C-alpha positions as a printed NumPy array, in Angstrom:
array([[  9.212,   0.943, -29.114],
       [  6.948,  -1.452, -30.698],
       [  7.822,  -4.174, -28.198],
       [  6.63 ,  -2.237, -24.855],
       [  4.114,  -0.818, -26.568],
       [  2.996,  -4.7  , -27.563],
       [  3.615,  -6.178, -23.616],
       [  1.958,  -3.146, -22.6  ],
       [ -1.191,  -3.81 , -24.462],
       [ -1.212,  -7.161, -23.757],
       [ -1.238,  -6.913, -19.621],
       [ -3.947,  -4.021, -20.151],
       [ -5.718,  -6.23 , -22.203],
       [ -5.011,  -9.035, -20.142],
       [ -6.561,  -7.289, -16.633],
       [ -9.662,  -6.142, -18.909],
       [-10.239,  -9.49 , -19.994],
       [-10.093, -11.043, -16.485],
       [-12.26 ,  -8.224, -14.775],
       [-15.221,  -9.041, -17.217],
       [-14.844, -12.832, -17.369],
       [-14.906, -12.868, -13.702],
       [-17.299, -10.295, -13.903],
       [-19.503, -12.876, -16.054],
       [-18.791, -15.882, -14.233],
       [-19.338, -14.051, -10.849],
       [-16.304, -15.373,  -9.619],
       [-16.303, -13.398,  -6.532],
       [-19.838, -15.183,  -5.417],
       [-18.682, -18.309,  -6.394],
       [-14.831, -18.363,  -4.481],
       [-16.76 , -16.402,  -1.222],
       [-19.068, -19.512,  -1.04 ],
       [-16.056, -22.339,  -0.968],
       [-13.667, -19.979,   0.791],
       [-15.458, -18.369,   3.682],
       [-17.378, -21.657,   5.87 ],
       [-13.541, -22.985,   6.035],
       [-12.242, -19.842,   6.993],
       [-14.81 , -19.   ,   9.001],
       [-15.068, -22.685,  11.15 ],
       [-10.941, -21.927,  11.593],
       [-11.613, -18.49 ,  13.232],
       [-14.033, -19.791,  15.283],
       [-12.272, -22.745,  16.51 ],
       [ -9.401, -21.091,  17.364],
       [-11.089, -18.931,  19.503],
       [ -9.728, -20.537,  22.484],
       [ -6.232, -20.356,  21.781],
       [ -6.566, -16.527,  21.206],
       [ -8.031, -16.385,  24.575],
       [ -5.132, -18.52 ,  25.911],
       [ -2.784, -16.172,  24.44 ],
       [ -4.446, -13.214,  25.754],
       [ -4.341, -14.757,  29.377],
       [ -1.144, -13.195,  29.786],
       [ -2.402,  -9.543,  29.508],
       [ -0.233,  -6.848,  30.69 ],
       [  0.248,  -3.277,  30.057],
       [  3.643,  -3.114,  28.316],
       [  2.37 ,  -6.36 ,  25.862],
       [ -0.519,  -3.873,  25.168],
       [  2.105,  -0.726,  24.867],
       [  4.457,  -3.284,  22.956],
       [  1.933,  -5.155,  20.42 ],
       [  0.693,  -1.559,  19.764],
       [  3.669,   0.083,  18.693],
       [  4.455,  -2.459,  16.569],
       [  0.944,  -2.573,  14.926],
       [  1.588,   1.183,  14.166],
       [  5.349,   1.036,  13.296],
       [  3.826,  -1.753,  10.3  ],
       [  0.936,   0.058,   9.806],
       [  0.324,   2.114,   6.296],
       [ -0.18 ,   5.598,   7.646],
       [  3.83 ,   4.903,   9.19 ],
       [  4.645,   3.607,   5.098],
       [  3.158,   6.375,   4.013],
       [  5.31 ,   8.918,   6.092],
       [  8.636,   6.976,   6.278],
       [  9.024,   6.601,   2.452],
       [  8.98 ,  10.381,   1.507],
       [ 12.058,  10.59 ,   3.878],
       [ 13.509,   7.548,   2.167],
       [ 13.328,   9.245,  -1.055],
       [ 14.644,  12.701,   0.745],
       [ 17.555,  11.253,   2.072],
       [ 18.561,   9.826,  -1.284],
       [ 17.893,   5.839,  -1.453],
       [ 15.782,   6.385,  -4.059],
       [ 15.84 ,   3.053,  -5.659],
       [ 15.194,   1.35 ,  -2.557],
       [ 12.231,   3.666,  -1.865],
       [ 10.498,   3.704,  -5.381],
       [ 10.869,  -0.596,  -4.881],
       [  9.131,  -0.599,  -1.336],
       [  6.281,   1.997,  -2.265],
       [  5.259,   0.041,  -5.772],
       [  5.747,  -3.443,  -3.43 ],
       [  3.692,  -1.714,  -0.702],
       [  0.81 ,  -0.816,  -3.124],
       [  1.086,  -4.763,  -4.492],
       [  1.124,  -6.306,  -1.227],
       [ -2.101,  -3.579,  -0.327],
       [ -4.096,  -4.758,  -3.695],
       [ -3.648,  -8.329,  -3.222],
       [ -4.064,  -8.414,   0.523],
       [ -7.102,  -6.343,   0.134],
       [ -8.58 ,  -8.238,  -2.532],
       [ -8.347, -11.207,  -1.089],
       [-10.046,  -9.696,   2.124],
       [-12.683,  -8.668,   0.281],
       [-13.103, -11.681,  -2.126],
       [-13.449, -14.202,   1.391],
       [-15.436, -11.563,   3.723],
       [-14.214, -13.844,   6.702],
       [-14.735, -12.649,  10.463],
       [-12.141, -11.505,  12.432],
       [-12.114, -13.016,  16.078],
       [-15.617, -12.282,  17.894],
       [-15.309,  -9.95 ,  20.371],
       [-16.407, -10.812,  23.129],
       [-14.644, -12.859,  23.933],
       [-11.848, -12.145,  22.53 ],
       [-10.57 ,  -8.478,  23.833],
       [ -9.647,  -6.369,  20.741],
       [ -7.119,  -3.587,  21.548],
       [ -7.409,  -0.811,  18.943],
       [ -5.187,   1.87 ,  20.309],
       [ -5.435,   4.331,  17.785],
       [ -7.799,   5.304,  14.976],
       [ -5.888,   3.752,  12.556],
       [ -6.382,   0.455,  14.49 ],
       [-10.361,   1.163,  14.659],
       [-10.572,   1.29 ,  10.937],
       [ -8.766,  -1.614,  10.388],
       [-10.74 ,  -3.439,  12.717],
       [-13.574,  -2.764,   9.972],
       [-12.177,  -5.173,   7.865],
       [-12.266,  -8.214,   7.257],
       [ -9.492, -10.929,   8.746],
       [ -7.829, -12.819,   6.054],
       [ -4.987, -12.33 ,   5.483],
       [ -3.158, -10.74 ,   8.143],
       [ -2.351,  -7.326,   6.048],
       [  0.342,  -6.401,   8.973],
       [  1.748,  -9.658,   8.89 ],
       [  1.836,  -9.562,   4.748],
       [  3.453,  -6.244,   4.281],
       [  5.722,  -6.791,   7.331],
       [  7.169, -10.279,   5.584],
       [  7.505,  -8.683,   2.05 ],
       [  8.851,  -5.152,   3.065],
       [ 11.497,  -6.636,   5.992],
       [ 12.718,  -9.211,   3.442],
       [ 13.141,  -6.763,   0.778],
       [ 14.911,  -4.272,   2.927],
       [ 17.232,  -7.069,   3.95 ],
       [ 17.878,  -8.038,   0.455],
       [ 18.76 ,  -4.277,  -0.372],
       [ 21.171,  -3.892,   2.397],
       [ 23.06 ,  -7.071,   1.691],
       [ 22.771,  -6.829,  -2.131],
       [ 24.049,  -2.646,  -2.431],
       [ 25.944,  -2.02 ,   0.661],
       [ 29.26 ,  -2.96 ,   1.629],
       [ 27.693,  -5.102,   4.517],
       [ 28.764,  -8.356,   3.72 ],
       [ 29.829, -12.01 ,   5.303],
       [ 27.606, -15.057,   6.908],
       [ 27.281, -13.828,  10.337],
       [ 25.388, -11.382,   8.898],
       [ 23.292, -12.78 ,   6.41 ],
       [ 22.169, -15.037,   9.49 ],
       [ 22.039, -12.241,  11.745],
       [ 19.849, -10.266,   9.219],
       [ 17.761, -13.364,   8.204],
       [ 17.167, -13.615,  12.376],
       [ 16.491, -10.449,  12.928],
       [ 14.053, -10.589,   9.811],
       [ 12.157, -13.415,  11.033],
       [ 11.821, -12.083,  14.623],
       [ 10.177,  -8.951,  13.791],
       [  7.726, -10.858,  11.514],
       [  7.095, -12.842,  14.596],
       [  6.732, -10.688,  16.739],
       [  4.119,  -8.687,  14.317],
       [  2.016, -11.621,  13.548],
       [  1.848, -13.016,  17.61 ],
       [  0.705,  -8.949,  18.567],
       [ -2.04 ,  -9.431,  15.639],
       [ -3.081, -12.412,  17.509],
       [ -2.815, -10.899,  21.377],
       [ -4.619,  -7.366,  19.981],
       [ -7.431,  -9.521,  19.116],
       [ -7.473,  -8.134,  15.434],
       [ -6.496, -11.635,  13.827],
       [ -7.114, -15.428,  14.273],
       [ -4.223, -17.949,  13.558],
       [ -5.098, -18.549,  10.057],
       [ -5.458, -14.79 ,   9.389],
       [ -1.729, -14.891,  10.489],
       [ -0.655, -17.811,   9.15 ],
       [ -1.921, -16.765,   5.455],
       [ -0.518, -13.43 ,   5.642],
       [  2.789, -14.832,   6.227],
       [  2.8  , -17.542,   3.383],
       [  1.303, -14.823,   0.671],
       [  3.947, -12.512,   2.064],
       [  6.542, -15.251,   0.952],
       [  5.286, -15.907,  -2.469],
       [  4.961, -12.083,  -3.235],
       [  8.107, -11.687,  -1.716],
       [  9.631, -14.433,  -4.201],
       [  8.075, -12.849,  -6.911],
       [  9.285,  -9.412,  -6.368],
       [ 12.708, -10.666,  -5.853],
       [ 12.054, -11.991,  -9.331],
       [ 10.786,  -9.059, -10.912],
       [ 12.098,  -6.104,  -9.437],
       [ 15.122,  -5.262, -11.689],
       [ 13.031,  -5.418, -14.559],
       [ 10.172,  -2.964, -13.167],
       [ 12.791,  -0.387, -11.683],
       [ 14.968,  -0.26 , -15.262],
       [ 11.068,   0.08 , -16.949],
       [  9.808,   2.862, -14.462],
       [ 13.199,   4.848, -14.994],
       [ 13.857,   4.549, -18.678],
       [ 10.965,   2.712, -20.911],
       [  8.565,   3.847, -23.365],
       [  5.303,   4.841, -22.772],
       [  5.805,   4.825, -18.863],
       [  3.126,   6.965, -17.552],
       [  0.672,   6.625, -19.924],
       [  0.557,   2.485, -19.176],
       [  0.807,   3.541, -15.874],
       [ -1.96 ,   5.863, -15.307],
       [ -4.301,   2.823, -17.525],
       [ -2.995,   0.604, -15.099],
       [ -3.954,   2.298, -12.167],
       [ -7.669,   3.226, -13.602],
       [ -8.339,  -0.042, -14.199],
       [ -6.993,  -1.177, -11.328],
       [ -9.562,   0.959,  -9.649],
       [-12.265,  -1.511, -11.018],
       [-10.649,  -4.792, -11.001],
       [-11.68 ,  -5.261,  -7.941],
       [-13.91 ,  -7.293,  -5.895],
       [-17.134,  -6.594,  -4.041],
       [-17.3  ,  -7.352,  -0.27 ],
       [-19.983,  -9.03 ,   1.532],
       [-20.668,  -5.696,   3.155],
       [-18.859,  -2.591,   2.853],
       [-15.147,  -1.882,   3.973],
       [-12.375,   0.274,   4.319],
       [-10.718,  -1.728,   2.036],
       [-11.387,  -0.638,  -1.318],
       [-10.348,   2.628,  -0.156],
       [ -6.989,   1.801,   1.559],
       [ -6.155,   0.432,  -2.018],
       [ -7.238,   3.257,  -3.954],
       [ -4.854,   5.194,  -1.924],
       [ -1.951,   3.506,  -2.291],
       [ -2.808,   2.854,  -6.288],
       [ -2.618,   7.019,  -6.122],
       [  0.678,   6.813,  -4.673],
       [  1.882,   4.505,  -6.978],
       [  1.218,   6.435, -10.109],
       [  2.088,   9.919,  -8.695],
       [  6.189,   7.791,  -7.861],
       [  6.086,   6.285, -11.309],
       [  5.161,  10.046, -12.445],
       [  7.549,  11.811, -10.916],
       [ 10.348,   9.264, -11.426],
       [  9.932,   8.91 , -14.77 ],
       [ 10.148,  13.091, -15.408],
       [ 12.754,  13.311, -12.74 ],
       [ 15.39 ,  10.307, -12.803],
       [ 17.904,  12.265, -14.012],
       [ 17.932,  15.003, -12.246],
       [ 17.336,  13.857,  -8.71 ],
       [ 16.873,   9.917,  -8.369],
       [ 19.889,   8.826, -10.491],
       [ 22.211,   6.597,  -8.459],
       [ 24.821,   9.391,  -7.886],
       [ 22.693,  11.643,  -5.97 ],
       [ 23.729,  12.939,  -2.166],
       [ 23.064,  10.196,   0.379],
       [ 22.489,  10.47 ,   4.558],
       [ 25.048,   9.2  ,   6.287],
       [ 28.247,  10.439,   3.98 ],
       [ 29.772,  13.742,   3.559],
       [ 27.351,  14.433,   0.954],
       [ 24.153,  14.947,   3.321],
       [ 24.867,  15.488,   6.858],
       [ 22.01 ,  15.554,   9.378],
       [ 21.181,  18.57 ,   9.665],
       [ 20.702,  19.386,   6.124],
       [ 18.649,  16.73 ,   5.928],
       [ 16.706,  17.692,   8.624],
       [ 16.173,  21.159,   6.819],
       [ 15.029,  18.404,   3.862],
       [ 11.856,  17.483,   6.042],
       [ 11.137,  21.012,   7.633],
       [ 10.641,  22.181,   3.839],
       [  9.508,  18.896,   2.514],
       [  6.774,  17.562,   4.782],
       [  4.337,  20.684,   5.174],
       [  4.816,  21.038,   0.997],
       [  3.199,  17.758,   0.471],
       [  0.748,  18.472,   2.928],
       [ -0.623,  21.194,   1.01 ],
       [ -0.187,  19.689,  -2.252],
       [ -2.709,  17.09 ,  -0.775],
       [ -4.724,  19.427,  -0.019],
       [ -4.927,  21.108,  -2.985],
       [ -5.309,  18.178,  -4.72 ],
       [ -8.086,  16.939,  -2.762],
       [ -9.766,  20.602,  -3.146],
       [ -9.062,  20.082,  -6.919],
       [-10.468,  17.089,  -7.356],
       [-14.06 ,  17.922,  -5.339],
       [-14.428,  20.324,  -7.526],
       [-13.49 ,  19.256, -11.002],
       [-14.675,  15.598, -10.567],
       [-18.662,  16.478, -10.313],
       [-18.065,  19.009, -13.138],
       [-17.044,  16.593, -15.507],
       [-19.372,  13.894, -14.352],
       [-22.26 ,  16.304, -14.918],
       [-21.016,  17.501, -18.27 ],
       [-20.587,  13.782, -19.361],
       [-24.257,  12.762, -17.88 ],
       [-22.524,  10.224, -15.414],
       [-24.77 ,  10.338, -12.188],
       [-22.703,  10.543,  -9.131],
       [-22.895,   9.94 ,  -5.625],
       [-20.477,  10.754,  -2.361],
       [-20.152,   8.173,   0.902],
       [-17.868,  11.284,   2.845],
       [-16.291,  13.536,   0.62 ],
       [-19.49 ,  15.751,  -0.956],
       [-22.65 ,  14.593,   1.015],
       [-24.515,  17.48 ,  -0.385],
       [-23.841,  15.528,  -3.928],
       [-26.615,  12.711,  -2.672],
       [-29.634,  14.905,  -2.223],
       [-29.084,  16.152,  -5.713],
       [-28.028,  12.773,  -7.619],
       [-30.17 ,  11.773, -10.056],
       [-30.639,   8.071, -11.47 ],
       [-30.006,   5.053,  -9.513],
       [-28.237,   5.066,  -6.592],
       [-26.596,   1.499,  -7.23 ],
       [-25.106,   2.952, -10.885],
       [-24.041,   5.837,  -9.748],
       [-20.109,   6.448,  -9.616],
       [-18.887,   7.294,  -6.43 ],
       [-16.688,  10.713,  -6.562],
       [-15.004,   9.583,  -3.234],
       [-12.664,   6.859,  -5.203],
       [-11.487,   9.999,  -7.803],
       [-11.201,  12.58 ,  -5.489],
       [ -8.905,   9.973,  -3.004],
       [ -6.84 ,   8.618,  -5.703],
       [ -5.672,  12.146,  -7.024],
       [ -5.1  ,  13.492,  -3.834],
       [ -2.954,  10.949,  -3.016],
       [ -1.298,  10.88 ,  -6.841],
       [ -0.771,  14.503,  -6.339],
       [  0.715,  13.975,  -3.398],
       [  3.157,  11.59 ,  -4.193],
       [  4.135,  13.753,  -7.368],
       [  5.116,  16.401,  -5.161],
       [  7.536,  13.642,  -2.969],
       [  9.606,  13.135,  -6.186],
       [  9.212,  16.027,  -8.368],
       [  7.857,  19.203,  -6.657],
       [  9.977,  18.443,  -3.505],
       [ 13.047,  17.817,  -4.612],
       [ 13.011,  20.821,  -7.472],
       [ 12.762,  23.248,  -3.992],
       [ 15.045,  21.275,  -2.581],
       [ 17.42 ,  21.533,  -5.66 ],
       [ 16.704,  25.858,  -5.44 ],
       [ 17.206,  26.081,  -1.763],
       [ 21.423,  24.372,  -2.115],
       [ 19.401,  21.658,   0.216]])
């Protein structure tokens, strides 16, 4: 007990002490200024390659490169993993989501620590098919965040299949590995053809993507035995995750960014949450799986038609929630307070200065997202527990 309680101090304290010595050294300025002319004279130079690449335009590269760029994207994460954790892989989907909000807060960070371009267009013909594709556009270009989460998520899945199934032999370690690496290239040479990333935005997604990939591989057994039996879980957790929400860098202009990983750091402590309460009674490694005799299809079909609108209106709720109880405790603690989307009324009344005010947008987003992400692993699967499902 007095060991975690000791390493978990010590991170905490760790993080604090980084965010105000970089804070005090202004870091951020200082990295920005080496970082972003060399970035920036790569982008530009390879403008012409880019535009070679794009030469070959046709409609089913656009269809193709699009579909991929949405099958990688998180909004598709953040729908596919409930149903991972519905269908029983739990492990497996608890890994990905906390390696998904990593990859997210690094990529991100690093984004907004360089503020380089992405590919000028014109010339350069950006495809953004769908909203999701606009708003990343907003951005900034390095890394690649498609190419980094596609590298670390791919290779993880491939190390769960041949590590816990009984899918074994060379052939298909090579096949896998192949299969692996063509997907990855595939995603980062659509980044490239959508217009939405120069080569070096590529190439540094993929070669982060390895070394967080290495590390997780590393690390993993030791987080998944902490988030489903140590001490103190949530409350390090839920410490981690608010400082997380200000260790983080400011952009040369404002971004989706910051927001993207305020999400996913919502996510991530609603799983650890819910896991930690519920391991026992519906993640353990003996629960019903898809595929066996256990779960058939169609009862796991029933699964989603109960599941999916229930954490929709958790989300809901907890977005309504937090809009409300937020300002109330801001005002009661004399914190002045301002809204970018969420409560635009908030802004005429703010009082104080603009620039210290906190933003409500960041609380109300990360516990609509914690909430729902609670509801995946805890609310979800207690219906699903009363229903026989």
């Amino acid at each position: 007990m007095e060991g975690s309680a000791l390493w978990q101090g010590s991170v905490l304290a760790g993080i604090l002490f980084w965010l105000f010595s970089s804070s005090y050294l202004n870091l951020t300025l200082k990295l920005r200024s080496f970082l972003q002319p060399f970035v920036t004279h790569y982008v530009e130079t390879g403008t012409p390659i880019l535009l070679q690449i794009q030469s070959y335009r046709a409609g089913f590269l656009d269809a193709l490169f699009s579909g991929l760029s949405c099958v990688v994207s998180v909004p598709f994460y953040t729908a596919f993993l409930p149903l991972l954790f519905w269908s029983g892989h739990g492990q497996l989907a608890r890994q990905m989501t906390l390696l998904m909000a990593f990859c997210d807060y690094i990529g991100n960070c690093i984004k907004d620590v360089v503020s380089a371009p992405r590919p000028a267009s014109p010339p350069v013909r950006r495809v953004t098919a769908t909203k999701d594709e606009e708003e990343n556009a907003l951005e900034y270009g390095l890394p690649s965040s498609h190419t980094l989460n596609t590298v670390c998520l791919s290779g993880y899945l491939l190390h769960y299949v041949l590590t816990h199934t009984q899918i074994q032999g060379a052939y298909i370690n090579y096949f896998g590995v192949s299969l692996a690496c063509l997907f990855v290239a595939l995603v980062g040479l659509g980044r490239i053809y959508l217009g939405m990333h120069s080569l070096i935005d590529v190439a540094a997604g993929l070669f982060l993507g390895l070394g967080i990939l290495g590390l997780w591989l590393t690390v993993h057994e030791y987080i998944d035995s902490f988030v489903v039996s140590g001490q103190n879980v949530t409350t390090f957790w839920a410490a981690l995750s608010f400082i997380l929400l200000f260790a983080y860098p400011t952009p040369e202009l404002p971004t989706p960014s910051f927001e993207f990983h305020t999400a996913f750091n919502g996510v991530a402590l609603g799983i650890v949450t819910g896991v930690q309460q519920t391991y026992h009674q519906f993640h353990h490694d003996n629960v019903h799986r898809l595929f066996t005799s256990e779960m058939t299809i169609p009862e796991f079909m029933g699964r989603m038609l109960l599941g999916i609108p229930t954490i929709l209106i958790v989300k809901f709720c907890s977005k309504t929630l937090a809009k409300w109880t937020i300002p109330v405790v801001a005002n009661t603690l004399g914190i002045p307070i301002k809204s970018t989307s969420y409560l635009p009324t908030v802004n005429g009344a703010m009082t104080g200065e603009k620039s210290k005010a906190f933003d409500v947008d960041t609380g109300i987003r990360f516990l609509q997202y914690a909430g729902l992400a609670w509801s995946v692993v805890d609310l979800v699967p207690s219906l699903f527990s009363y229903m026989n499902l």
